[in-house]
């Protein structure tokens, strides 16, 4: 099997990270893979915000924790009470993908870019996982303030984010694939 096909099948979401930071050269390779994703009308409507500063990571963590505690959703409240709470699993790098809301398909462009980031990370033996709670946070007033602090361009919407770092645990196994998800008409 080609290396690309192997990576597509073998990449798994990683949720245990070493505190050690990934190399700058690895980060650049991952970002380049994101920038080469397909995009509607080749608008490349994305922006990548990389957060590696511990102080900002801690701030994001606290804001999500508060957001969960105020959510009124029991499962989120319970999760936020955990002593070691970190929705991004203490990963040393977060990449937030935002998209130009005036573009043709910023959500689709951004999701494809995120997929490329995860595959590139896998190819470099770096673990990664999509983190949804950041997107939820950015819908709140505190999130919108953070948006400005992080320099997310004006007029861009948060598409999603990923946590990246060296895997501190065993390689997760894939769940069985669902049956009946394909229709072929010949
Ligand atoms: C849109 C989206 C949101 C996700 N949000 C989270 C998340 O917030 N936290 C998390 O641990 N995993 C999250 N994941 C990862 C999925 O749980 C994971 O991809 C799925 O269980 C399949 O596992 P695999 O990635 O190892 O194939 C998300 C994935 C997608 C595509």
Short mmCIF file of N, CA and C and ligand atoms in Angstrom, two decimals, residues 11-15 79 87 89 118 128-133 172-175 177, ligand 1:
data_model
loop_
_atom_site.label_atom_id
_atom_site.label_comp_id
_atom_site.label_asym_id
_atom_site.label_seq_id
_atom_site.Cartn_x
_atom_site.Cartn_y
_atom_site.Cartn_z
N UNK A 11 -4.07 6.47 10.69
CA UNK A 11 -4.17 7.63 11.60
C UNK A 11 -5.29 7.42 12.62
N UNK A 12 -4.98 7.70 13.87
CA UNK A 12 -6.01 7.60 14.93
C UNK A 12 -5.95 8.86 15.77
N UNK A 13 -7.06 9.20 16.40
CA UNK A 13 -7.07 10.31 17.35
C UNK A 13 -6.29 9.91 18.59
N UNK A 14 -5.37 10.78 18.98
CA UNK A 14 -4.51 10.52 20.15
C UNK A 14 -4.96 11.45 21.28
N UNK A 15 -5.04 10.92 22.48
CA UNK A 15 -5.55 11.72 23.60
C UNK A 15 -4.63 11.69 24.82
N UNK A 79 -17.76 16.91 33.74
CA UNK A 79 -16.42 16.86 33.11
C UNK A 79 -15.54 18.02 33.60
N UNK A 87 -9.67 19.79 28.08
CA UNK A 87 -10.38 19.25 26.91
C UNK A 87 -9.44 18.97 25.75
N UNK A 89 -6.43 17.65 26.38
CA UNK A 89 -5.56 16.58 26.90
C UNK A 89 -4.11 17.04 27.17
N UNK A 118 -4.02 16.66 10.46
CA UNK A 118 -3.97 15.42 11.24
C UNK A 118 -3.16 14.34 10.50
N UNK A 128 -2.50 13.57 17.27
CA UNK A 128 -3.39 14.71 17.11
C UNK A 128 -4.84 14.28 17.31
N UNK A 129 -5.66 15.27 17.61
CA UNK A 129 -7.10 15.00 17.73
C UNK A 129 -7.86 16.31 17.53
N UNK A 130 -9.01 16.22 16.90
CA UNK A 130 -9.89 17.39 16.72
C UNK A 130 -10.47 17.75 18.08
N UNK A 131 -10.47 19.03 18.41
CA UNK A 131 -11.02 19.48 19.69
C UNK A 131 -12.23 20.38 19.42
N UNK A 132 -13.39 19.87 19.73
CA UNK A 132 -14.62 20.60 19.37
C UNK A 132 -14.95 21.72 20.35
N UNK A 133 -14.55 21.55 21.63
CA UNK A 133 -15.01 22.50 22.65
C UNK A 133 -14.50 23.92 22.41
N UNK A 172 -3.81 4.11 19.58
CA UNK A 172 -5.21 3.68 19.69
C UNK A 172 -5.63 2.81 18.50
N UNK A 173 -6.54 1.90 18.76
CA UNK A 173 -7.03 1.03 17.68
C UNK A 173 -8.27 1.65 17.05
N UNK A 174 -8.46 1.37 15.77
CA UNK A 174 -9.64 1.91 15.07
C UNK A 174 -10.89 1.16 15.49
N UNK A 175 -11.99 1.89 15.63
CA UNK A 175 -13.29 1.24 15.87
C UNK A 175 -13.71 0.56 14.56
N UNK A 177 -15.59 -0.26 11.26
CA UNK A 177 -16.28 0.66 10.34
C UNK A 177 -17.76 0.30 10.27
C1 LIG B 1 -15.94 17.34 13.99
C2 LIG B 1 -15.19 16.48 14.99
C3 LIG B 1 -15.18 16.86 16.31
C4 LIG B 1 -14.45 16.09 17.25
N1 LIG B 1 -14.35 16.55 18.53
C5 LIG B 1 -13.59 15.86 19.41
C6 LIG B 1 -13.38 16.37 20.73
O1 LIG B 1 -13.85 17.43 21.10
N2 LIG B 1 -12.62 15.64 21.58
C7 LIG B 1 -12.07 14.45 21.21
O2 LIG B 1 -11.41 13.82 22.04
N3 LIG B 1 -12.22 13.95 19.97
C8 LIG B 1 -12.96 14.64 19.05
N4 LIG B 1 -13.07 14.18 17.77
C9 LIG B 1 -12.37 12.94 17.37
C10 LIG B 1 -13.35 11.80 17.17
O3 LIG B 1 -13.84 11.37 18.41
C11 LIG B 1 -12.61 10.67 16.43
O4 LIG B 1 -12.19 11.13 15.17
C12 LIG B 1 -13.49 9.44 16.26
O5 LIG B 1 -13.80 8.86 17.49
C13 LIG B 1 -12.82 8.38 15.37
O6 LIG B 1 -11.57 8.02 15.90
P1 LIG B 1 -10.24 8.17 15.04
O7 LIG B 1 -10.01 9.62 14.79
O8 LIG B 1 -9.18 7.55 15.88
O9 LIG B 1 -10.45 7.43 13.76
C14 LIG B 1 -13.78 14.91 16.83
C15 LIG B 1 -13.79 14.56 15.48
C16 LIG B 1 -14.48 15.34 14.57
C17 LIG B 1 -14.41 14.97 13.11
#
